[in-house]
PDB file of C-alpha atoms in Angstrom:
ATOM      1  CA  MET A   1       0.000   0.000   0.000  1.00  0.00           C
ATOM      2  CA  ALA A   2       1.022   3.592  -0.531  1.00  0.00           C
ATOM      3  CA  ASP A   3       2.966   5.096   2.313  1.00  0.00           C
ATOM      4  CA  SER A   4       2.004   8.700   1.705  1.00  0.00           C
ATOM      5  CA  THR A   5      -0.601   9.981   4.121  1.00  0.00           C
ATOM      6  CA  ASN A   6      -2.033  12.587   1.815  1.00  0.00           C
ATOM      7  CA  LYS A   7      -3.036  11.833  -1.765  1.00  0.00           C
ATOM      8  CA  LYS A   8      -5.471  13.298  -4.233  1.00  0.00           C
ATOM      9  CA  ALA A   9      -7.721  11.680  -6.794  1.00  0.00           C
ATOM     10  CA  THR A  10      -9.492  13.650  -9.521  1.00  0.00           C
ATOM     11  CA  ILE A  11     -12.798  12.446 -10.925  1.00  0.00           C
ATOM     12  CA  TYR A  12     -14.027  13.991 -14.180  1.00  0.00           C
ATOM     13  CA  PHE A  13     -17.646  14.070 -15.249  1.00  0.00           C
ATOM     14  CA  ALA A  14     -17.629  12.579 -18.746  1.00  0.00           C
ATOM     15  CA  GLY A  15     -21.284  13.197 -19.581  1.00  0.00           C
ATOM     16  CA  ASN A  16     -24.124  10.701 -19.832  1.00  0.00           C
ATOM     17  CA  ASP A  17     -23.850   9.484 -16.216  1.00  0.00           C
ATOM     18  CA  LEU A  18     -20.227   8.442 -16.661  1.00  0.00           C
ATOM     19  CA  PHE A  19     -17.162   9.564 -14.738  1.00  0.00           C
ATOM     20  CA  VAL A  20     -13.464   9.015 -15.331  1.00  0.00           C
ATOM     21  CA  GLY A  21     -11.542   8.655 -12.104  1.00  0.00           C
ATOM     22  CA  HIS A  22      -7.808   9.348 -11.944  1.00  0.00           C
ATOM     23  CA  SER A  23      -6.199   7.730  -8.938  1.00  0.00           C
ATOM     24  CA  PRO A  24      -3.463   9.555  -7.025  1.00  0.00           C
ATOM     25  CA  SER A  25      -0.942   7.225  -8.681  1.00  0.00           C
ATOM     26  CA  GLY A  26      -2.178   8.299 -12.137  1.00  0.00           C
ATOM     27  CA  HIS A  27      -4.370   5.393 -13.204  1.00  0.00           C
ATOM     28  CA  ALA A  28      -7.631   6.233 -14.941  1.00  0.00           C
ATOM     29  CA  GLN A  29     -10.833   4.251 -15.029  1.00  0.00           C
ATOM     30  CA  VAL A  30     -14.393   4.727 -16.169  1.00  0.00           C
ATOM     31  CA  ILE A  31     -17.045   4.681 -13.444  1.00  0.00           C
ATOM     32  CA  GLU A  32     -20.696   4.010 -14.172  1.00  0.00           C
ATOM     33  CA  THR A  33     -23.444   5.701 -12.214  1.00  0.00           C
ATOM     34  CA  ASP A  34     -26.345   4.300 -14.259  1.00  0.00           C
ATOM     35  CA  SER A  35     -26.523   0.736 -13.001  1.00  0.00           C
ATOM     36  CA  ALA A  36     -29.291  -0.139 -15.453  1.00  0.00           C
ATOM     37  CA  ARG A  37     -26.984   0.589 -18.391  1.00  0.00           C
ATOM     38  CA  ASN A  38     -24.142  -1.235 -16.600  1.00  0.00           C
ATOM     39  CA  SER A  39     -21.202  -0.159 -18.752  1.00  0.00           C
ATOM     40  CA  ALA A  40     -18.649  -0.255 -15.914  1.00  0.00           C
ATOM     41  CA  ALA A  41     -18.415  -0.791 -12.176  1.00  0.00           C
ATOM     42  CA  THR A  42     -20.364   1.617  -9.971  1.00  0.00           C
ATOM     43  CA  PRO A  43     -18.890   3.535  -7.019  1.00  0.00           C
ATOM     44  CA  MET A  44     -20.517   1.210  -4.487  1.00  0.00           C
ATOM     45  CA  GLU A  45     -19.163  -1.816  -6.348  1.00  0.00           C
ATOM     46  CA  LEU A  46     -15.663  -0.373  -6.128  1.00  0.00           C
ATOM     47  CA  LEU A  47     -15.872  -0.546  -2.338  1.00  0.00           C
ATOM     48  CA  LEU A  48     -16.460  -4.312  -2.508  1.00  0.00           C
ATOM     49  CA  ILE A  49     -13.516  -4.808  -4.828  1.00  0.00           C
ATOM     50  CA  ALA A  50     -11.271  -2.582  -2.730  1.00  0.00           C
ATOM     51  CA  LEU A  51     -12.145  -4.510   0.419  1.00  0.00           C
ATOM     52  CA  GLY A  52     -11.476  -7.887  -1.199  1.00  0.00           C
ATOM     53  CA  ALA A  53      -8.123  -6.920  -2.690  1.00  0.00           C
ATOM     54  CA  CYS A  54      -6.956  -5.171   0.473  1.00  0.00           C
ATOM     55  CA  THR A  55      -7.616  -8.068   2.814  1.00  0.00           C
ATOM     56  CA  GLY A  56      -6.573 -10.562   0.129  1.00  0.00           C
ATOM     57  CA  ASP A  57      -3.176  -8.939  -0.132  1.00  0.00           C
ATOM     58  CA  ASP A  58      -2.646  -9.282   3.603  1.00  0.00           C
ATOM     59  CA  VAL A  59      -3.833 -12.878   3.716  1.00  0.00           C
ATOM     60  CA  ILE A  60      -1.789 -14.162   0.790  1.00  0.00           C
ATOM     61  CA  SER A  61       1.315 -12.368   2.075  1.00  0.00           C
ATOM     62  CA  ILE A  62       0.944 -13.906   5.523  1.00  0.00           C
ATOM     63  CA  LEU A  63       0.264 -17.376   4.085  1.00  0.00           C
ATOM     64  CA  LYS A  64       3.436 -17.107   2.006  1.00  0.00           C
ATOM     65  CA  LYS A  65       5.449 -16.150   5.074  1.00  0.00           C
ATOM     66  CA  LYS A  66       3.970 -19.164   6.817  1.00  0.00           C
ATOM     67  CA  ARG A  67       5.180 -21.255   3.844  1.00  0.00           C
ATOM     68  CA  GLN A  68       1.713 -22.442   2.947  1.00  0.00           C
ATOM     69  CA  GLN A  69       1.448 -23.960  -0.542  1.00  0.00           C
ATOM     70  CA  VAL A  70      -1.380 -21.948  -2.066  1.00  0.00           C
ATOM     71  CA  THR A  71      -2.166 -22.636  -5.721  1.00  0.00           C
ATOM     72  CA  GLU A  72      -5.306 -20.516  -6.089  1.00  0.00           C
ATOM     73  CA  TYR A  73      -6.917 -17.872  -3.971  1.00  0.00           C
ATOM     74  CA  ARG A  74     -10.002 -15.761  -4.341  1.00  0.00           C
ATOM     75  CA  ILE A  75     -12.119 -13.606  -2.082  1.00  0.00           C
ATOM     76  CA  GLU A  76     -15.892 -13.227  -2.326  1.00  0.00           C
ATOM     77  CA  VAL A  77     -17.298 -10.022  -0.888  1.00  0.00           C
ATOM     78  CA  ASN A  78     -20.971  -9.510  -0.315  1.00  0.00           C
ATOM     79  CA  GLY A  79     -22.399  -6.207   0.793  1.00  0.00           C
ATOM     80  CA  GLU A  80     -25.773  -5.398   2.350  1.00  0.00           C
ATOM     81  CA  ARG A  81     -27.089  -1.875   2.174  1.00  0.00           C
ATOM     82  CA  ARG A  82     -29.693   0.260   3.878  1.00  0.00           C
ATOM     83  CA  ASP A  83     -33.047   0.367   2.143  1.00  0.00           C
ATOM     84  CA  ASP A  84     -33.393   4.106   2.729  1.00  0.00           C
ATOM     85  CA  PHE A  85     -31.173   6.995   1.647  1.00  0.00           C
ATOM     86  CA  PRO A  86     -28.324   7.216   2.072  1.00  0.00           C
ATOM     87  CA  ARG A  87     -28.025   3.597   0.941  1.00  0.00           C
ATOM     88  CA  SER A  88     -24.769   2.959   2.775  1.00  0.00           C
ATOM     89  CA  TYR A  89     -23.371  -0.475   3.448  1.00  0.00           C
ATOM     90  CA  THR A  90     -24.374  -1.961   6.782  1.00  0.00           C
ATOM     91  CA  ARG A  91     -22.683  -5.340   6.563  1.00  0.00           C
ATOM     92  CA  PHE A  92     -20.003  -7.080   4.536  1.00  0.00           C
ATOM     93  CA  GLU A  93     -19.433 -10.803   4.267  1.00  0.00           C
ATOM     94  CA  VAL A  94     -15.897 -11.616   3.193  1.00  0.00           C
ATOM     95  CA  LYS A  95     -15.172 -15.231   2.292  1.00  0.00           C
ATOM     96  CA  HIS A  96     -11.625 -16.356   1.583  1.00  0.00           C
ATOM     97  CA  ILE A  97     -11.368 -19.408  -0.656  1.00  0.00           C
ATOM     98  CA  VAL A  98      -7.899 -20.913  -0.552  1.00  0.00           C
ATOM     99  CA  THR A  99      -6.850 -23.800  -2.775  1.00  0.00           C
ATOM    100  CA  GLY A 100      -3.530 -25.524  -2.168  1.00  0.00           C
ATOM    101  CA  HIS A 101      -1.603 -28.442  -0.772  1.00  0.00           C
ATOM    102  CA  GLU A 102      -2.273 -29.261   2.866  1.00  0.00           C
ATOM    103  CA  VAL A 103      -2.981 -25.643   3.697  1.00  0.00           C
ATOM    104  CA  SER A 104      -3.301 -25.174   7.446  1.00  0.00           C
ATOM    105  CA  ALA A 105      -6.715 -24.021   8.606  1.00  0.00           C
ATOM    106  CA  GLN A 106      -5.051 -22.448  11.610  1.00  0.00           C
ATOM    107  CA  ALA A 107      -2.723 -20.469   9.358  1.00  0.00           C
ATOM    108  CA  VAL A 108      -5.618 -19.246   7.205  1.00  0.00           C
ATOM    109  CA  ALA A 109      -7.710 -18.284  10.225  1.00  0.00           C
ATOM    110  CA  ARG A 110      -4.804 -16.417  11.775  1.00  0.00           C
ATOM    111  CA  ALA A 111      -3.976 -14.608   8.511  1.00  0.00           C
ATOM    112  CA  ILE A 112      -7.578 -13.461   8.147  1.00  0.00           C
ATOM    113  CA  GLU A 113      -7.677 -12.320  11.754  1.00  0.00           C
ATOM    114  CA  LEU A 114      -4.464 -10.306  11.371  1.00  0.00           C
ATOM    115  CA  SER A 115      -5.751  -8.639   8.219  1.00  0.00           C
ATOM    116  CA  ASP A 116      -9.166  -7.932   9.645  1.00  0.00           C
ATOM    117  CA  GLN A 117      -8.002  -6.609  12.990  1.00  0.00           C
ATOM    118  CA  LYS A 118      -4.605  -5.086  12.297  1.00  0.00           C
ATOM    119  CA  TYR A 119      -3.518  -4.540   8.726  1.00  0.00           C
ATOM    120  CA  CYS A 120      -6.319  -3.959   6.244  1.00  0.00           C
ATOM    121  CA  SER A 121      -6.792  -0.221   5.825  1.00  0.00           C
ATOM    122  CA  VAL A 122      -9.921  -0.585   3.711  1.00  0.00           C
ATOM    123  CA  ALA A 123     -11.616  -2.852   6.260  1.00  0.00           C
ATOM    124  CA  ALA A 124     -10.701  -0.466   9.060  1.00  0.00           C
ATOM    125  CA  THR A 125     -12.233   2.418   7.107  1.00  0.00           C
ATOM    126  CA  LEU A 126     -15.428   0.574   6.171  1.00  0.00           C
ATOM    127  CA  ARG A 127     -15.914  -0.896   9.632  1.00  0.00           C
ATOM    128  CA  GLY A 128     -16.879   2.524  10.892  1.00  0.00           C
ATOM    129  CA  ALA A 129     -20.254   2.110   9.198  1.00  0.00           C
ATOM    130  CA  ALA A 130     -20.644  -1.608   8.608  1.00  0.00           C
ATOM    131  CA  GLU A 131     -19.880  -4.855  10.355  1.00  0.00           C
ATOM    132  CA  ILE A 132     -17.489  -7.175   8.541  1.00  0.00           C
ATOM    133  CA  MET A 133     -17.991 -10.913   8.848  1.00  0.00           C
ATOM    134  CA  THR A 134     -15.197 -13.179   7.643  1.00  0.00           C
ATOM    135  CA  SER A 135     -15.145 -16.847   6.742  1.00  0.00           C
ATOM    136  CA  TYR A 136     -12.934 -19.196   4.771  1.00  0.00           C
ATOM    137  CA  GLU A 137     -12.917 -22.391   2.805  1.00  0.00           C
ATOM    138  CA  ILE A 138      -9.856 -24.509   2.094  1.00  0.00           C
ATOM    139  CA  ILE A 139      -9.804 -26.703  -1.000  1.00  0.00           C
ATOM    140  CA  GLU A 140      -7.187 -29.389  -1.499  1.00  0.00           C
ATOM    141  CA  ALA A 141      -5.504 -28.982  -4.871  1.00  0.00           C
ATOM    142  CA  SER A 142      -5.850 -32.050  -7.057  1.00  0.00           C
ATOM    143  CA  GLU A 143      -2.307 -31.993  -8.429  1.00  0.00           C
ATOM    144  CA  PRO A 144       0.911 -32.223  -6.402  1.00  0.00           C
ATOM    145  CA  THR A 145       3.311 -29.281  -6.472  1.00  0.00           C
TER     146      THR A 145
ATOM    147  CA  MET B   1     -26.943   3.218  -8.377  1.00  0.00           C
ATOM    148  CA  ALA B   2     -27.825  -0.431  -8.085  1.00  0.00           C
ATOM    149  CA  ASP B   3     -31.100  -1.070  -6.335  1.00  0.00           C
ATOM    150  CA  SER B   4     -30.313  -4.579  -5.129  1.00  0.00           C
ATOM    151  CA  THR B   5     -29.471  -4.745  -1.440  1.00  0.00           C
ATOM    152  CA  ASN B   6     -27.329  -7.838  -1.687  1.00  0.00           C
ATOM    153  CA  LYS B   7     -24.549  -8.200  -4.255  1.00  0.00           C
ATOM    154  CA  LYS B   8     -21.329 -10.165  -4.478  1.00  0.00           C
ATOM    155  CA  ALA B   9     -17.945  -9.261  -5.886  1.00  0.00           C
ATOM    156  CA  THR B  10     -15.204 -11.842  -6.480  1.00  0.00           C
ATOM    157  CA  ILE B  11     -11.558 -10.857  -6.284  1.00  0.00           C
ATOM    158  CA  TYR B  12      -8.989 -13.262  -7.722  1.00  0.00           C
ATOM    159  CA  PHE B  13      -5.356 -13.352  -6.684  1.00  0.00           C
ATOM    160  CA  ALA B  14      -3.427 -13.101  -9.944  1.00  0.00           C
ATOM    161  CA  GLY B  15       0.058 -13.622  -8.519  1.00  0.00           C
ATOM    162  CA  ASN B  16       2.849 -11.095  -8.079  1.00  0.00           C
ATOM    163  CA  ASP B  17       0.877  -8.777  -5.767  1.00  0.00           C
ATOM    164  CA  LEU B  18      -1.902  -8.285  -8.330  1.00  0.00           C
ATOM    165  CA  PHE B  19      -5.609  -8.996  -8.005  1.00  0.00           C
ATOM    166  CA  VAL B  20      -8.392  -9.025 -10.563  1.00  0.00           C
ATOM    167  CA  GLY B  21     -11.672  -7.808  -9.125  1.00  0.00           C
ATOM    168  CA  HIS B  22     -14.994  -8.774 -10.695  1.00  0.00           C
ATOM    169  CA  SER B  23     -17.761  -6.404  -9.679  1.00  0.00           C
ATOM    170  CA  PRO B  24     -21.259  -7.751  -8.968  1.00  0.00           C
ATOM    171  CA  SER B  25     -22.315  -6.334 -12.337  1.00  0.00           C
ATOM    172  CA  GLY B  26     -19.592  -8.348 -14.083  1.00  0.00           C
ATOM    173  CA  HIS B  27     -16.899  -5.779 -14.758  1.00  0.00           C
ATOM    174  CA  ALA B  28     -13.301  -6.825 -14.171  1.00  0.00           C
ATOM    175  CA  GLN B  29     -10.345  -4.702 -13.246  1.00  0.00           C
ATOM    176  CA  VAL B  30      -6.768  -5.171 -12.154  1.00  0.00           C
ATOM    177  CA  ILE B  31      -5.911  -3.998  -8.647  1.00  0.00           C
ATOM    178  CA  GLU B  32      -2.365  -3.266  -7.561  1.00  0.00           C
ATOM    179  CA  THR B  33      -1.177  -3.954  -4.039  1.00  0.00           C
ATOM    180  CA  ASP B  34       2.473  -3.036  -4.624  1.00  0.00           C
ATOM    181  CA  SER B  35       2.298   0.739  -4.719  1.00  0.00           C
ATOM    182  CA  ALA B  36       6.014   1.036  -5.525  1.00  0.00           C
ATOM    183  CA  ARG B  37       5.497  -0.834  -8.797  1.00  0.00           C
ATOM    184  CA  ASN B  38       2.331   1.200  -9.446  1.00  0.00           C
ATOM    185  CA  SER B  39       0.815  -0.797 -12.303  1.00  0.00           C
ATOM    186  CA  ALA B  40      -2.819  -0.012 -11.407  1.00  0.00           C
ATOM    187  CA  ALA B  41      -4.875   1.702  -8.734  1.00  0.00           C
ATOM    188  CA  THR B  42      -4.570   0.340  -5.197  1.00  0.00           C
ATOM    189  CA  PRO B  43      -7.524  -0.627  -2.980  1.00  0.00           C
ATOM    190  CA  MET B  44      -7.235   2.528  -0.907  1.00  0.00           C
ATOM    191  CA  GLU B  45      -7.137   4.646  -4.074  1.00  0.00           C
ATOM    192  CA  LEU B  46     -10.380   3.039  -5.234  1.00  0.00           C
ATOM    193  CA  LEU B  47     -12.121   4.454  -2.179  1.00  0.00           C
ATOM    194  CA  LEU B  48     -11.186   7.988  -3.240  1.00  0.00           C
ATOM    195  CA  ILE B  49     -12.460   7.426  -6.779  1.00  0.00           C
ATOM    196  CA  ALA B  50     -15.655   5.807  -5.540  1.00  0.00           C
ATOM    197  CA  LEU B  51     -16.353   8.725  -3.221  1.00  0.00           C
ATOM    198  CA  GLY B  52     -15.782  11.318  -5.942  1.00  0.00           C
ATOM    199  CA  ALA B  53     -17.945   9.599  -8.555  1.00  0.00           C
ATOM    200  CA  CYS B  54     -20.741   8.887  -6.078  1.00  0.00           C
ATOM    201  CA  THR B  55     -21.098  12.421  -4.832  1.00  0.00           C
ATOM    202  CA  GLY B  56     -20.391  13.813  -8.305  1.00  0.00           C
ATOM    203  CA  ASP B  57     -23.300  11.862  -9.740  1.00  0.00           C
ATOM    204  CA  ASP B  58     -25.647  13.361  -7.158  1.00  0.00           C
ATOM    205  CA  VAL B  59     -24.364  16.886  -7.642  1.00  0.00           C
ATOM    206  CA  ILE B  60     -24.462  16.943 -11.447  1.00  0.00           C
ATOM    207  CA  SER B  61     -27.935  15.378 -11.430  1.00  0.00           C
ATOM    208  CA  ILE B  62     -29.254  18.002  -9.022  1.00  0.00           C
ATOM    209  CA  LEU B  63     -27.612  20.841 -10.957  1.00  0.00           C
ATOM    210  CA  LYS B  64     -29.255  19.607 -14.143  1.00  0.00           C
ATOM    211  CA  LYS B  65     -32.634  19.517 -12.435  1.00  0.00           C
ATOM    212  CA  LYS B  66     -32.004  23.062 -11.289  1.00  0.00           C
ATOM    213  CA  ARG B  67     -31.307  23.947 -14.960  1.00  0.00           C
ATOM    214  CA  GLN B  68     -27.774  25.077 -14.269  1.00  0.00           C
ATOM    215  CA  GLN B  69     -25.621  25.379 -17.387  1.00  0.00           C
ATOM    216  CA  VAL B  70     -22.598  23.274 -16.475  1.00  0.00           C
ATOM    217  CA  THR B  71     -19.977  22.804 -19.185  1.00  0.00           C
ATOM    218  CA  GLU B  72     -17.314  20.994 -17.165  1.00  0.00           C
ATOM    219  CA  TYR B  73     -17.275  19.359 -13.782  1.00  0.00           C
ATOM    220  CA  ARG B  74     -14.653  17.549 -11.790  1.00  0.00           C
ATOM    221  CA  ILE B  75     -14.231  16.466  -8.216  1.00  0.00           C
ATOM    222  CA  GLU B  76     -10.934  16.381  -6.334  1.00  0.00           C
ATOM    223  CA  VAL B  77     -10.780  13.973  -3.412  1.00  0.00           C
ATOM    224  CA  ASN B  78      -7.992  14.031  -0.900  1.00  0.00           C
ATOM    225  CA  GLY B  79      -7.653  11.415   1.801  1.00  0.00           C
ATOM    226  CA  GLU B  80      -5.664  11.499   5.030  1.00  0.00           C
ATOM    227  CA  ARG B  81      -4.779   8.261   6.747  1.00  0.00           C
ATOM    228  CA  ARG B  82      -3.628   7.052  10.122  1.00  0.00           C
ATOM    229  CA  ASP B  83       0.112   6.704  10.523  1.00  0.00           C
ATOM    230  CA  ASP B  84      -0.250   3.410  12.390  1.00  0.00           C
ATOM    231  CA  PHE B  85      -1.847   0.131  11.347  1.00  0.00           C
ATOM    232  CA  PRO B  86      -4.543  -0.217  10.277  1.00  0.00           C
ATOM    233  CA  ARG B  87      -3.864   2.796   8.042  1.00  0.00           C
ATOM    234  CA  SER B  88      -7.521   3.694   7.601  1.00  0.00           C
ATOM    235  CA  TYR B  89      -8.736   7.006   6.285  1.00  0.00           C
ATOM    236  CA  THR B  90      -9.465   9.581   8.954  1.00  0.00           C
ATOM    237  CA  ARG B  91     -10.462  12.544   6.802  1.00  0.00           C
ATOM    238  CA  PHE B  92     -11.527  13.246   3.234  1.00  0.00           C
ATOM    239  CA  GLU B  93     -11.519  16.614   1.517  1.00  0.00           C
ATOM    240  CA  VAL B  94     -13.917  16.681  -1.424  1.00  0.00           C
ATOM    241  CA  LYS B  95     -13.721  19.710  -3.711  1.00  0.00           C
ATOM    242  CA  HIS B  96     -16.285  20.205  -6.474  1.00  0.00           C
ATOM    243  CA  ILE B  97     -15.046  22.316  -9.377  1.00  0.00           C
ATOM    244  CA  VAL B  98     -17.929  23.422 -11.578  1.00  0.00           C
ATOM    245  CA  THR B  99     -17.409  25.310 -14.830  1.00  0.00           C
ATOM    246  CA  GLY B 100     -20.393  26.814 -16.625  1.00  0.00           C
ATOM    247  CA  HIS B 101     -22.483  29.829 -17.470  1.00  0.00           C
ATOM    248  CA  GLU B 102     -23.698  31.861 -14.530  1.00  0.00           C
ATOM    249  CA  VAL B 103     -23.856  28.808 -12.311  1.00  0.00           C
ATOM    250  CA  SER B 104     -25.564  29.627  -9.024  1.00  0.00           C
ATOM    251  CA  ALA B 105     -23.353  29.259  -5.962  1.00  0.00           C
ATOM    252  CA  GLN B 106     -26.463  28.600  -3.933  1.00  0.00           C
ATOM    253  CA  ALA B 107     -27.479  25.761  -6.255  1.00  0.00           C
ATOM    254  CA  VAL B 108     -24.025  24.208  -6.061  1.00  0.00           C
ATOM    255  CA  ALA B 109     -23.871  24.495  -2.293  1.00  0.00           C
ATOM    256  CA  ARG B 110     -27.324  22.954  -1.933  1.00  0.00           C
ATOM    257  CA  ALA B 111     -26.541  20.113  -4.342  1.00  0.00           C
ATOM    258  CA  ILE B 112     -23.390  19.264  -2.411  1.00  0.00           C
ATOM    259  CA  GLU B 113     -25.278  19.396   0.878  1.00  0.00           C
ATOM    260  CA  LEU B 114     -28.004  17.060  -0.414  1.00  0.00           C
ATOM    261  CA  SER B 115     -25.427  14.572  -1.700  1.00  0.00           C
ATOM    262  CA  ASP B 116     -23.321  14.718   1.429  1.00  0.00           C
ATOM    263  CA  GLN B 117     -26.168  14.452   3.898  1.00  0.00           C
ATOM    264  CA  LYS B 118     -28.846  12.469   2.100  1.00  0.00           C
ATOM    265  CA  TYR B 119     -27.980  10.665  -1.114  1.00  0.00           C
ATOM    266  CA  CYS B 120     -24.366   9.571  -1.434  1.00  0.00           C
ATOM    267  CA  SER B 121     -24.102   5.968  -0.291  1.00  0.00           C
ATOM    268  CA  VAL B 122     -20.306   5.927  -0.471  1.00  0.00           C
ATOM    269  CA  ALA B 123     -19.980   9.059   1.673  1.00  0.00           C
ATOM    270  CA  ALA B 124     -22.430   7.636   4.199  1.00  0.00           C
ATOM    271  CA  THR B 125     -20.374   4.435   4.381  1.00  0.00           C
ATOM    272  CA  LEU B 126     -17.007   6.169   4.689  1.00  0.00           C
ATOM    273  CA  ARG B 127     -18.231   8.730   7.195  1.00  0.00           C
ATOM    274  CA  GLY B 128     -18.386   6.012   9.816  1.00  0.00           C
ATOM    275  CA  ALA B 129     -14.602   6.170  10.088  1.00  0.00           C
ATOM    276  CA  ALA B 130     -13.615   9.503   8.606  1.00  0.00           C
ATOM    277  CA  GLU B 131     -14.861  13.065   8.508  1.00  0.00           C
ATOM    278  CA  ILE B 132     -15.728  14.412   5.074  1.00  0.00           C
ATOM    279  CA  MET B 133     -15.103  18.080   4.359  1.00  0.00           C
ATOM    280  CA  THR B 134     -16.657  19.542   1.220  1.00  0.00           C
ATOM    281  CA  SER B 135     -15.899  22.700  -0.734  1.00  0.00           C
ATOM    282  CA  TYR B 136     -16.542  24.042  -4.192  1.00  0.00           C
ATOM    283  CA  GLU B 137     -15.234  26.393  -6.827  1.00  0.00           C
ATOM    284  CA  ILE B 138     -17.280  27.864  -9.665  1.00  0.00           C
ATOM    285  CA  ILE B 139     -15.516  28.899 -12.860  1.00  0.00           C
ATOM    286  CA  GLU B 140     -17.248  31.019 -15.490  1.00  0.00           C
ATOM    287  CA  ALA B 141     -17.001  29.357 -18.898  1.00  0.00           C
ATOM    288  CA  SER B 142     -15.246  31.532 -21.444  1.00  0.00           C
ATOM    289  CA  GLU B 143     -17.554  30.670 -24.336  1.00  0.00           C
ATOM    290  CA  PRO B 144     -21.305  31.273 -24.494  1.00  0.00           C
ATOM    291  CA  THR B 145     -23.629  28.283 -24.746  1.00  0.00           C
TER     292      THR B 145
END
């Protein structure tokens, strides 16, 4: 993660309910605000993706340090929102799905706990408004390393 | 914005500190977690972009309803983070820069207030952890409509 404490993004209105966001590091992306048209991810969707990648980065890094043999890894993030405006998130369910060779459940549980409680900046930001529930599944890889 | 209250994103570890996020609506994007390499936006950067596009969508929609003649519009979002882990955001500065013909300051201020207090789901989510300061600048367009 970036180590600067102060960074600026610029988001340009591109017309027709579209925006182009420029991240502080200079990367641009289209953002959709008309979910019916669905031409790109919406702002609220970006929060789900940010949460998954942030905690995923912590978890895979910790599992590597613990010398776990992970062959595939994905994170599923589900968000529940308020029915009324503002339709903020109230709850996230984050499921870590780890495929590998004899991956330790204890190691996975500990990695998730460290990310959730100590390291993940996105989770710590979102937790102010929403509870975050974590779970995991370990799948034994069919082929040997 | 999406009107479903329950949606799932999947984020795949792609190796080498990269993730590929799939939004609930099916849009994929690369996410960088090695900010030194800087090959794509990081998770924490996505929060800034999401906040800007979310509030920007509200503001431009309201200004259109108020028949304001906006020719250009951008939002600058600055985030301050904790120095210690977890390095969550503690404060956002959101500046709306509206270019147009005789755009009403009162209309802009009211649009921002409505987004900030009532409509913007991203702001309402992030406000749980961080304060959000808003400001605006109105620039007179050089050419007539």
